[in-house]
mmCIF file of C-alpha atoms in Angstrom:
data_model
loop_
_atom_site.group_PDB
_atom_site.id
_atom_site.type_symbol
_atom_site.label_atom_id
_atom_site.label_comp_id
_atom_site.label_asym_id
_atom_site.label_seq_id
_atom_site.Cartn_x
_atom_site.Cartn_y
_atom_site.Cartn_z
ATOM 1 C CA MET J 56 104.910 118.756 71.120
ATOM 2 C CA ALA J 57 103.248 117.351 68.010
ATOM 3 C CA GLY J 58 102.395 113.668 67.780
ATOM 4 C CA THR J 59 104.241 111.565 65.235
ATOM 5 C CA GLY J 60 101.276 109.370 64.302
ATOM 6 C CA ASN J 61 103.575 106.372 63.880
ATOM 7 C CA ALA J 62 102.979 102.792 64.998
ATOM 8 C CA ALA J 63 104.956 103.371 68.180
ATOM 9 C CA SER J 64 102.818 106.236 69.459
ATOM 10 C CA VAL J 65 101.326 106.136 72.937
ATOM 11 C CA GLN J 66 97.786 104.859 72.473
ATOM 12 C CA ALA J 67 96.416 104.545 76.008
ATOM 13 C CA VAL J 68 97.356 105.188 79.635
ATOM 14 C CA ARG J 69 95.662 103.327 82.485
ATOM 15 C CA ALA J 70 96.136 103.623 86.254
ATOM 16 C CA GLN J 71 94.685 101.844 89.270
ATOM 17 C CA ALA J 72 95.271 101.989 93.025
ATOM 18 C CA PHE J 73 95.651 99.013 95.346
ATOM 19 C CA VAL J 74 95.790 99.184 99.153
ATOM 20 C CA ILE J 75 97.749 96.276 100.669
ATOM 21 C CA PRO J 76 97.634 95.722 104.452
ATOM 22 C CA THR J 77 100.979 95.298 106.186
ATOM 23 C CA ASP J 78 101.711 91.921 107.774
ATOM 24 C CA ALA J 79 102.011 93.648 111.177
ATOM 25 C CA PRO J 80 101.615 97.218 112.495
ATOM 26 C CA GLU J 81 104.608 99.350 111.512
ATOM 27 C CA ALA J 82 106.130 102.624 112.684
ATOM 28 C CA ASP J 83 109.253 104.743 112.454
ATOM 29 C CA GLY J 84 110.388 107.859 114.278
ATOM 30 C CA THR J 85 107.636 110.086 112.882
ATOM 31 C CA MET J 86 104.806 107.905 111.493
ATOM 32 C CA HIS J 87 102.880 104.685 111.914
ATOM 33 C CA TRP J 88 100.892 102.751 109.300
ATOM 34 C CA THR J 89 98.983 99.533 108.651
ATOM 35 C CA SER J 90 98.784 99.535 104.842
ATOM 36 C CA THR J 91 100.683 100.561 101.709
ATOM 37 C CA THR J 92 99.098 102.046 98.572
ATOM 38 C CA LEU J 93 100.447 100.850 95.225
ATOM 39 C CA ILE J 94 99.611 102.711 91.998
ATOM 40 C CA VAL J 95 100.041 100.587 88.872
ATOM 41 C CA VAL J 96 100.277 102.265 85.449
ATOM 42 C CA GLU J 97 100.032 100.635 82.026
ATOM 43 C CA VAL J 98 100.901 102.423 78.784
ATOM 44 C CA ASP J 99 99.976 100.924 75.396
ATOM 45 C CA GLY J 100 101.844 101.585 72.163
ATOM 46 C CA GLY J 101 103.054 99.743 69.081
ATOM 47 C CA GLY J 102 101.321 96.526 70.099
ATOM 48 C CA GLN J 103 103.091 96.407 73.479
ATOM 49 C CA THR J 104 102.177 97.477 77.019
ATOM 50 C CA GLY J 105 104.605 99.163 79.361
ATOM 51 C CA LEU J 106 104.257 98.669 83.122
ATOM 52 C CA GLY J 107 105.226 101.095 85.867
ATOM 53 C CA TYR J 108 104.253 101.800 89.440
ATOM 54 C CA THR J 109 104.750 103.977 92.478
ATOM 55 C CA TYR J 110 103.862 103.975 96.160
ATOM 56 C CA THR J 111 101.728 107.040 96.866
ATOM 57 C CA ASP J 112 98.169 108.096 97.609
ATOM 58 C CA ALA J 113 95.241 106.872 95.496
ATOM 59 C CA SER J 114 94.532 110.494 94.539
ATOM 60 C CA ALA J 115 97.387 110.173 92.031
ATOM 61 C CA VAL J 116 95.150 107.997 89.826
ATOM 62 C CA PRO J 117 92.930 110.765 88.363
ATOM 63 C CA LEU J 118 96.020 112.906 87.743
ATOM 64 C CA ILE J 119 97.566 110.064 85.725
ATOM 65 C CA ARG J 120 94.367 109.240 83.844
ATOM 66 C CA GLY J 121 93.763 112.903 83.048
ATOM 67 C CA MET J 122 96.571 115.426 82.813
ATOM 68 C CA LEU J 123 99.476 113.005 82.331
ATOM 69 C CA ALA J 124 97.635 110.770 79.861
ATOM 70 C CA GLU J 125 96.865 113.882 77.808
ATOM 71 C CA ALA J 126 100.518 114.917 77.964
ATOM 72 C CA VAL J 127 101.860 111.669 76.476
ATOM 73 C CA GLY J 128 98.928 110.446 74.388
ATOM 74 C CA GLY J 129 99.646 110.249 70.659
ATOM 75 C CA GLN J 130 103.341 110.979 71.131
ATOM 76 C CA ASP J 131 106.254 108.798 70.055
ATOM 77 C CA ALA J 132 106.694 106.112 72.711
ATOM 78 C CA LEU J 133 110.428 105.949 71.978
ATOM 79 C CA ASP J 134 111.005 109.588 72.950
ATOM 80 C CA VAL J 135 110.835 109.040 76.708
ATOM 81 C CA PRO J 136 112.913 112.098 77.721
ATOM 82 C CA ALA J 137 110.657 114.355 75.636
ATOM 83 C CA LEU J 138 107.547 112.836 77.208
ATOM 84 C CA TRP J 139 109.086 113.300 80.663
ATOM 85 C CA ARG J 140 109.668 116.996 79.952
ATOM 86 C CA GLU J 141 106.112 117.392 78.699
ATOM 87 C CA MET J 142 104.695 115.826 81.861
ATOM 88 C CA GLN J 143 106.853 118.175 83.934
ATOM 89 C CA ARG J 144 105.543 121.120 81.923
ATOM 90 C CA ARG J 145 101.910 120.093 82.363
ATOM 91 C CA VAL J 146 102.082 119.996 86.170
ATOM 92 C CA ARG J 147 103.764 123.399 86.526
ATOM 93 C CA ASN J 148 100.710 125.158 87.949
ATOM 94 C CA ILE J 149 99.770 122.393 90.407
ATOM 95 C CA GLY J 150 103.347 121.921 91.653
ATOM 96 C CA ARG J 151 105.956 119.427 90.510
ATOM 97 C CA GLN J 152 106.701 117.984 93.938
ATOM 98 C CA GLY J 153 104.804 115.456 96.013
ATOM 99 C CA LEU J 154 101.820 113.803 94.367
ATOM 100 C CA ALA J 155 102.602 115.041 90.849
ATOM 101 C CA ALA J 156 106.186 113.765 91.060
ATOM 102 C CA THR J 157 105.095 110.303 92.169
ATOM 103 C CA ALA J 158 102.489 110.161 89.397
ATOM 104 C CA ILE J 159 105.069 111.173 86.783
ATOM 105 C CA SER J 160 107.434 108.556 88.218
ATOM 106 C CA ALA J 161 104.976 105.736 87.542
ATOM 107 C CA VAL J 162 104.213 106.890 84.002
ATOM 108 C CA ASP J 163 107.892 107.420 83.214
ATOM 109 C CA ALA J 164 108.741 103.881 84.391
ATOM 110 C CA ALA J 165 105.944 102.487 82.223
ATOM 111 C CA LEU J 166 107.244 104.443 79.228
ATOM 112 C CA TRP J 167 110.781 103.081 79.691
ATOM 113 C CA ASP J 168 109.367 99.571 80.041
ATOM 114 C CA LEU J 169 107.351 100.097 76.850
ATOM 115 C CA LYS J 170 110.333 101.461 74.895
ATOM 116 C CA ALA J 171 112.529 98.532 75.917
ATOM 117 C CA LYS J 172 109.789 96.065 74.947
ATOM 118 C CA LEU J 173 109.352 97.745 71.556
ATOM 119 C CA LEU J 174 113.093 97.347 70.983
ATOM 120 C CA GLY J 175 113.146 93.800 72.383
ATOM 121 C CA LEU J 176 115.716 94.636 75.066
ATOM 122 C CA PRO J 177 115.957 94.360 78.841
ATOM 123 C CA LEU J 178 115.918 97.906 80.185
ATOM 124 C CA ALA J 179 119.360 97.501 81.766
ATOM 125 C CA LEU J 180 120.872 96.825 78.343
ATOM 126 C CA LEU J 181 118.960 99.697 76.752
ATOM 127 C CA LEU J 182 120.249 102.104 79.412
ATOM 128 C CA GLY J 183 123.770 100.634 79.295
ATOM 129 C CA ARG J 184 125.028 98.589 82.225
ATOM 130 C CA ALA J 185 127.734 99.735 84.593
ATOM 131 C CA ARG J 186 127.277 96.505 86.597
ATOM 132 C CA GLU J 187 125.567 93.135 86.211
ATOM 133 C CA SER J 188 124.038 92.962 89.691
ATOM 134 C CA VAL J 189 123.145 95.274 92.556
ATOM 135 C CA PRO J 190 123.899 94.896 96.299
ATOM 136 C CA VAL J 191 120.907 95.241 98.618
ATOM 137 C CA TYR J 192 120.548 95.933 102.315
ATOM 138 C CA GLY J 193 117.675 94.541 104.382
ATOM 139 C CA SER J 194 115.411 97.297 105.676
ATOM 140 C CA GLY J 195 112.589 97.304 108.219
ATOM 141 C CA GLY J 196 113.137 96.808 111.938
ATOM 142 C CA PHE J 197 110.077 98.907 112.724
ATOM 143 C CA THR J 198 109.702 100.460 116.161
ATOM 144 C CA THR J 199 106.456 98.546 116.706
ATOM 145 C CA TYR J 200 108.348 95.239 116.613
ATOM 146 C CA SER J 201 109.048 93.127 119.679
ATOM 147 C CA ASP J 202 112.619 92.068 120.316
ATOM 148 C CA THR J 203 111.787 88.679 118.787
ATOM 149 C CA GLN J 204 110.290 90.215 115.623
ATOM 150 C CA LEU J 205 113.271 92.534 115.272
ATOM 151 C CA ARG J 206 115.795 89.751 115.813
ATOM 152 C CA ASP J 207 114.099 87.328 113.417
ATOM 153 C CA GLN J 208 113.681 89.848 110.620
ATOM 154 C CA LEU J 209 117.243 91.172 110.697
ATOM 155 C CA ALA J 210 118.792 87.722 111.075
ATOM 156 C CA GLY J 211 116.682 86.490 108.154
ATOM 157 C CA TRP J 212 118.162 89.061 105.813
ATOM 158 C CA VAL J 213 121.647 87.964 106.805
ATOM 159 C CA GLU J 214 121.103 84.196 106.885
ATOM 160 C CA ARG J 215 118.525 83.744 104.115
ATOM 161 C CA ASP J 216 119.313 86.607 101.707
ATOM 162 C CA GLY J 217 123.026 87.057 102.423
ATOM 163 C CA CYS J 218 122.722 90.815 103.012
ATOM 164 C CA ARG J 219 125.936 92.524 104.039
ATOM 165 C CA TRP J 220 124.019 95.308 105.792
ATOM 166 C CA VAL J 221 120.643 95.703 107.507
ATOM 167 C CA LYS J 222 118.703 98.771 108.639
ATOM 168 C CA MET J 223 116.313 99.376 111.517
ATOM 169 C CA LYS J 224 114.066 102.252 112.599
ATOM 170 C CA ILE J 225 114.791 104.218 115.776
ATOM 171 C CA SER J 226 113.654 107.375 117.620
ATOM 172 C CA THR J 227 109.961 106.675 118.272
ATOM 173 C CA HIS J 228 110.903 106.200 121.952
ATOM 174 C CA PRO J 229 114.552 107.305 122.165
ATOM 175 C CA GLY J 230 115.033 105.843 125.622
ATOM 176 C CA GLN J 231 114.392 102.358 124.243
ATOM 177 C CA ASP J 232 116.813 102.703 121.353
ATOM 178 C CA PRO J 233 120.039 101.484 123.031
ATOM 179 C CA HIS J 234 118.316 98.225 123.998
ATOM 180 C CA ARG J 235 116.799 97.759 120.531
ATOM 181 C CA VAL J 236 120.098 98.478 118.783
ATOM 182 C CA ALA J 237 121.830 95.982 121.078
ATOM 183 C CA VAL J 238 119.261 93.343 120.060
ATOM 184 C CA ALA J 239 119.907 94.142 116.404
ATOM 185 C CA ARG J 240 123.682 94.019 116.747
ATOM 186 C CA LYS J 241 123.503 90.593 118.387
ATOM 187 C CA ALA J 242 121.152 89.344 115.619
ATOM 188 C CA VAL J 243 123.405 90.358 112.710
ATOM 189 C CA GLY J 244 126.853 89.734 114.176
ATOM 190 C CA ASP J 245 129.550 91.600 112.333
ATOM 191 C CA ARG J 246 127.368 92.604 109.373
ATOM 192 C CA GLY J 247 126.893 96.298 108.743
ATOM 193 C CA LEU J 248 124.188 97.898 110.891
ATOM 194 C CA PHE J 249 122.259 100.974 109.671
ATOM 195 C CA VAL J 250 119.690 103.075 111.548
ATOM 196 C CA ASP J 251 117.029 105.567 110.440
ATOM 197 C CA SER J 252 115.454 108.268 112.631
ATOM 198 C CA ASN J 253 113.180 109.522 109.826
ATOM 199 C CA GLY J 254 113.942 113.097 110.884
ATOM 200 C CA ALA J 255 112.544 112.675 114.393
ATOM 201 C CA LEU J 256 115.360 114.390 116.343
ATOM 202 C CA ASN J 257 116.785 117.868 116.684
ATOM 203 C CA THR J 258 120.450 118.479 115.961
ATOM 204 C CA LYS J 259 121.765 118.094 119.524
ATOM 205 C CA GLN J 260 119.707 114.946 120.126
ATOM 206 C CA ALA J 261 120.947 113.477 116.860
ATOM 207 C CA LEU J 262 124.580 114.296 117.583
ATOM 208 C CA ALA J 263 124.391 112.611 120.984
ATOM 209 C CA THR J 264 122.695 109.596 119.411
ATOM 210 C CA ALA J 265 125.343 109.381 116.702
ATOM 211 C CA GLY J 266 128.029 109.148 119.365
ATOM 212 C CA TRP J 267 126.687 106.085 121.167
ATOM 213 C CA LEU J 268 125.533 104.417 117.956
ATOM 214 C CA ALA J 269 129.075 104.407 116.580
ATOM 215 C CA ARG J 270 130.942 103.919 119.862
ATOM 216 C CA ASP J 271 128.829 101.195 121.464
ATOM 217 C CA PHE J 272 127.412 99.305 118.496
ATOM 218 C CA GLY J 273 129.559 100.051 115.453
ATOM 219 C CA VAL J 274 126.624 101.525 113.501
ATOM 220 C CA MET J 275 127.953 102.751 110.156
ATOM 221 C CA TRP J 276 124.973 104.556 108.541
ATOM 222 C CA TYR J 277 122.661 107.132 110.124
ATOM 223 C CA GLU J 278 119.736 108.087 107.905
ATOM 224 C CA GLU J 279 117.774 111.285 108.429
ATOM 225 C CA PRO J 280 119.016 111.951 111.970
ATOM 226 C CA VAL J 281 117.239 115.298 111.569
ATOM 227 C CA SER J 282 114.708 116.427 108.975
ATOM 228 C CA SER J 283 115.998 116.121 105.434
ATOM 229 C CA ASP J 284 114.869 119.729 104.937
ATOM 230 C CA ASP J 285 117.403 120.840 107.583
ATOM 231 C CA LEU J 286 120.479 120.975 105.382
ATOM 232 C CA GLU J 287 122.462 122.927 107.974
ATOM 233 C CA GLY J 288 121.647 120.326 110.613
ATOM 234 C CA LEU J 289 122.640 117.456 108.329
ATOM 235 C CA GLN J 290 125.870 119.235 107.464
ATOM 236 C CA LEU J 291 126.645 119.753 111.159
ATOM 237 C CA LEU J 292 126.003 116.068 111.854
ATOM 238 C CA ARG J 293 128.240 115.073 108.969
ATOM 239 C CA GLN J 294 131.045 117.299 110.260
ATOM 240 C CA HIS J 295 130.851 116.299 113.937
ATOM 241 C CA ALA J 296 129.562 112.708 114.033
ATOM 242 C CA PRO J 297 132.172 109.936 114.349
ATOM 243 C CA ALA J 298 134.081 109.485 111.107
ATOM 244 C CA THR J 299 132.955 105.847 110.853
ATOM 245 C CA LEU J 300 129.278 106.895 110.735
ATOM 246 C CA GLU J 301 127.945 108.020 107.342
ATOM 247 C CA ILE J 302 125.052 110.479 107.150
ATOM 248 C CA ALA J 303 122.423 109.726 104.489
ATOM 249 C CA ALA J 304 119.239 111.443 103.284
ATOM 250 C CA GLY J 305 117.365 112.242 100.090
ATOM 251 C CA GLU J 306 114.389 109.892 99.847
ATOM 252 C CA TYR J 307 112.016 112.878 99.718
ATOM 253 C CA GLY J 308 113.707 114.425 96.705
ATOM 254 C CA TYR J 309 111.095 115.006 94.008
ATOM 255 C CA GLU J 310 113.149 117.029 91.516
ATOM 256 C CA ILE J 311 116.739 117.652 90.518
ATOM 257 C CA ASP J 312 117.075 120.952 92.400
ATOM 258 C CA TYR J 313 116.452 119.185 95.715
ATOM 259 C CA PHE J 314 119.436 116.921 95.094
ATOM 260 C CA ARG J 315 121.546 119.835 93.849
ATOM 261 C CA ARG J 316 120.877 121.815 97.032
ATOM 262 C CA MET J 317 121.617 118.839 99.293
ATOM 263 C CA LEU J 318 124.856 118.008 97.498
ATOM 264 C CA ASN J 319 126.001 121.634 97.292
ATOM 265 C CA ALA J 320 125.422 121.957 101.048
ATOM 266 C CA GLY J 321 127.719 119.002 101.752
ATOM 267 C CA ALA J 322 124.848 117.586 103.801
ATOM 268 C CA VAL J 323 125.302 113.863 103.125
ATOM 269 C CA ASP J 324 127.987 111.232 102.755
ATOM 270 C CA VAL J 325 125.629 109.141 100.614
ATOM 271 C CA GLN J 326 122.782 110.627 98.590
ATOM 272 C CA GLN J 327 119.522 108.699 98.550
ATOM 273 C CA ALA J 328 117.024 108.915 95.692
ATOM 274 C CA ASP J 329 113.753 107.131 95.011
ATOM 275 C CA ALA J 330 112.713 106.420 91.416
ATOM 276 C CA SER J 331 109.094 106.063 92.534
ATOM 277 C CA ARG J 332 109.170 109.697 93.728
ATOM 278 C CA CYS J 333 111.850 111.674 91.882
ATOM 279 C CA GLY J 334 110.488 111.439 88.339
ATOM 280 C CA GLY J 335 110.891 107.750 87.581
ATOM 281 C CA ILE J 336 113.807 106.150 85.759
ATOM 282 C CA THR J 337 114.552 109.446 84.024
ATOM 283 C CA GLY J 338 114.661 111.417 87.268
ATOM 284 C CA PHE J 339 116.695 108.799 89.090
ATOM 285 C CA LEU J 340 119.387 108.703 86.412
ATOM 286 C CA ARG J 341 119.538 112.508 86.382
ATOM 287 C CA ALA J 342 120.139 112.437 90.141
ATOM 288 C CA ALA J 343 122.809 109.761 89.700
ATOM 289 C CA VAL J 344 124.732 111.885 87.183
ATOM 290 C CA LEU J 345 124.579 114.842 89.572
ATOM 291 C CA CYS J 346 125.964 112.644 92.366
ATOM 292 C CA ASP J 347 128.772 111.510 90.088
ATOM 293 C CA ALA J 348 129.693 115.133 89.413
ATOM 294 C CA HIS J 349 129.876 115.717 93.197
ATOM 295 C CA HIS J 350 131.883 112.527 93.867
ATOM 296 C CA VAL J 351 129.121 111.242 96.174
ATOM 297 C CA ASP J 352 127.659 107.736 95.994
ATOM 298 C CA ILE J 353 123.942 107.289 95.349
ATOM 299 C CA SER J 354 121.744 104.720 97.112
ATOM 300 C CA GLY J 355 118.320 103.646 95.859
ATOM 301 C CA HIS J 356 115.426 104.043 98.296
ATOM 302 C CA CYS J 357 112.844 101.207 98.416
ATOM 303 C CA ALA J 358 110.817 99.803 95.432
ATOM 304 C CA PRO J 359 113.662 97.406 94.516
ATOM 305 C CA THR J 360 111.970 95.914 91.438
ATOM 306 C CA LEU J 361 111.420 99.372 89.962
ATOM 307 C CA HIS J 362 115.004 100.462 90.631
ATOM 308 C CA LEU J 363 116.880 97.360 89.557
ATOM 309 C CA HIS J 364 117.600 98.088 85.890
ATOM 310 C CA ALA J 365 118.369 101.778 86.494
ATOM 311 C CA ALA J 366 120.631 100.802 89.398
ATOM 312 C CA CYS J 367 122.638 98.623 87.010
ATOM 313 C CA ALA J 368 123.196 101.690 84.815
ATOM 314 C CA ALA J 369 123.756 104.432 87.408
ATOM 315 C CA PRO J 370 127.298 105.714 88.056
ATOM 316 C CA ARG J 371 128.665 105.600 91.629
ATOM 317 C CA PHE J 372 125.819 103.355 92.762
ATOM 318 C CA ARG J 373 126.283 102.113 96.354
ATOM 319 C CA HIS J 374 123.342 99.841 97.152
ATOM 320 C CA LEU J 375 119.565 99.428 97.024
ATOM 321 C CA GLU J 376 117.115 99.288 99.917
ATOM 322 C CA TRP J 377 115.495 95.839 100.265
ATOM 323 C CA PHE J 378 112.525 97.316 102.133
ATOM 324 C CA HIS J 379 110.296 94.762 103.852
ATOM 325 C CA ASP J 380 106.911 96.174 102.753
ATOM 326 C CA HIS J 381 107.879 96.655 99.119
ATOM 327 C CA VAL J 382 109.720 93.352 98.745
ATOM 328 C CA ARG J 383 106.657 91.577 100.125
ATOM 329 C CA ILE J 384 104.230 93.423 97.819
ATOM 330 C CA GLU J 385 106.376 93.090 94.703
ATOM 331 C CA GLN J 386 106.935 89.367 95.179
ATOM 332 C CA MET J 387 103.186 88.916 95.807
ATOM 333 C CA LEU J 388 101.958 90.908 92.812
ATOM 334 C CA PHE J 389 104.672 90.976 90.111
ATOM 335 C CA ASP J 390 105.958 87.989 88.184
ATOM 336 C CA GLY J 391 109.678 88.471 87.682
ATOM 337 C CA ALA J 392 110.295 90.413 90.901
ATOM 338 C CA PRO J 393 113.922 89.849 91.938
ATOM 339 C CA VAL J 394 115.007 87.479 94.690
ATOM 340 C CA ALA J 395 118.077 88.326 96.781
ATOM 341 C CA ARG J 396 120.911 85.804 96.680
ATOM 342 C CA GLU J 397 124.189 86.394 98.515
ATOM 343 C CA GLY J 398 123.073 89.956 99.146
ATOM 344 C CA MET J 399 122.633 90.765 95.459
ATOM 345 C CA ILE J 400 119.810 91.061 92.938
ATOM 346 C CA ARG J 401 120.201 90.964 89.179
ATOM 347 C CA PRO J 402 117.903 91.652 86.227
ATOM 348 C CA ASP J 403 116.592 88.749 84.154
ATOM 349 C CA LEU J 404 118.099 89.495 80.753
ATOM 350 C CA SER J 405 115.839 86.931 79.081
ATOM 351 C CA ARG J 406 112.847 89.271 79.599
ATOM 352 C CA PRO J 407 112.423 92.646 77.855
ATOM 353 C CA GLY J 408 111.794 95.901 79.653
ATOM 354 C CA LEU J 409 111.657 95.798 83.430
ATOM 355 C CA GLY J 410 111.122 92.043 83.135
ATOM 356 C CA ILE J 411 107.957 91.997 85.226
ATOM 357 C CA ALA J 412 104.255 91.233 84.717
ATOM 358 C CA PHE J 413 101.441 92.384 86.999
ATOM 359 C CA ARG J 414 99.350 89.644 88.594
ATOM 360 C CA ARG J 415 96.087 91.506 88.242
ATOM 361 C CA GLN J 416 93.884 88.688 89.477
ATOM 362 C CA ASP J 417 95.940 88.393 92.649
ATOM 363 C CA ALA J 418 95.769 92.157 93.141
ATOM 364 C CA GLU J 419 92.026 92.643 92.629
ATOM 365 C CA ARG J 420 91.152 91.984 96.263
ATOM 366 C CA TYR J 421 93.270 95.011 97.183
ATOM 367 C CA ALA J 422 91.732 97.362 94.571
ATOM 368 C CA ALA J 423 90.884 100.768 96.021
#
């Protein structure tokens, strides 16, 4: 792909990692953690700087500074789909999934931010809005939390942010789950209650869990009851779980074929996708079109600031995950990060691009 040499060519790509401690120990059904790694990418071109980011390992930084910077350097900053394809081509021999996909996601987001800034438009208007605002659901409820922490967090999303739904983690200690879900149900009243096993259970365990979740507590969303790689197991859960309980998965989709296989298998009622993992804004919108063709709603996974403008443009968009860790980090480190009001977030159309600015001085103490 030859460079155009015009004033809007990509002139520089920078990346840096930041490790932010959590505000309390956190765990789900299969992992525990005490920090989150943020990778921030800046792309210069035409006198503007595009900003993107992802949540992944710090080892993504040399990949971005090297192979991906070479892929997009000198190319027309307005041709984002072409640059996306070139990045995909460059990583063929190291594998497109995992680390490479998250790295491409951050660069792609920065390129879209740069293009919108060069054109003087908010990204939502450049992409074409299907909606003016996006519903969010509060997400956290980690299995390390005490009953008081769980109750306060979930009630806060309802009372402070107006969320219509909230989600909690289960399945670290399955025997404790009925009590924890009862605490959550009491905290949120008649608001929608979601749960996430993070793939911790086998099919029979998950089917039994689905029964009491729906029957005893009116849970309406069961995320990754079994591994998201177990399409047959997800399909079985979808067929045999109570009809009021939707099965969701997809956050570990790194490329379009993953979503195609999951949708073709009839494995989910709602398809999740994560723009910080699946190839950025470009990859997320590709997944959304595929969902539209399958008549299945798409839900954005985490990184709400990154998703917001694309979520306004995506067809059949259900809602966006207002994930505790990422909301906290984004409001700490990005000017312009959205604030939930009445369960909705909306882009600031007075600001071009993604509408955010990185608070580098505030972030320096977390630099890896």
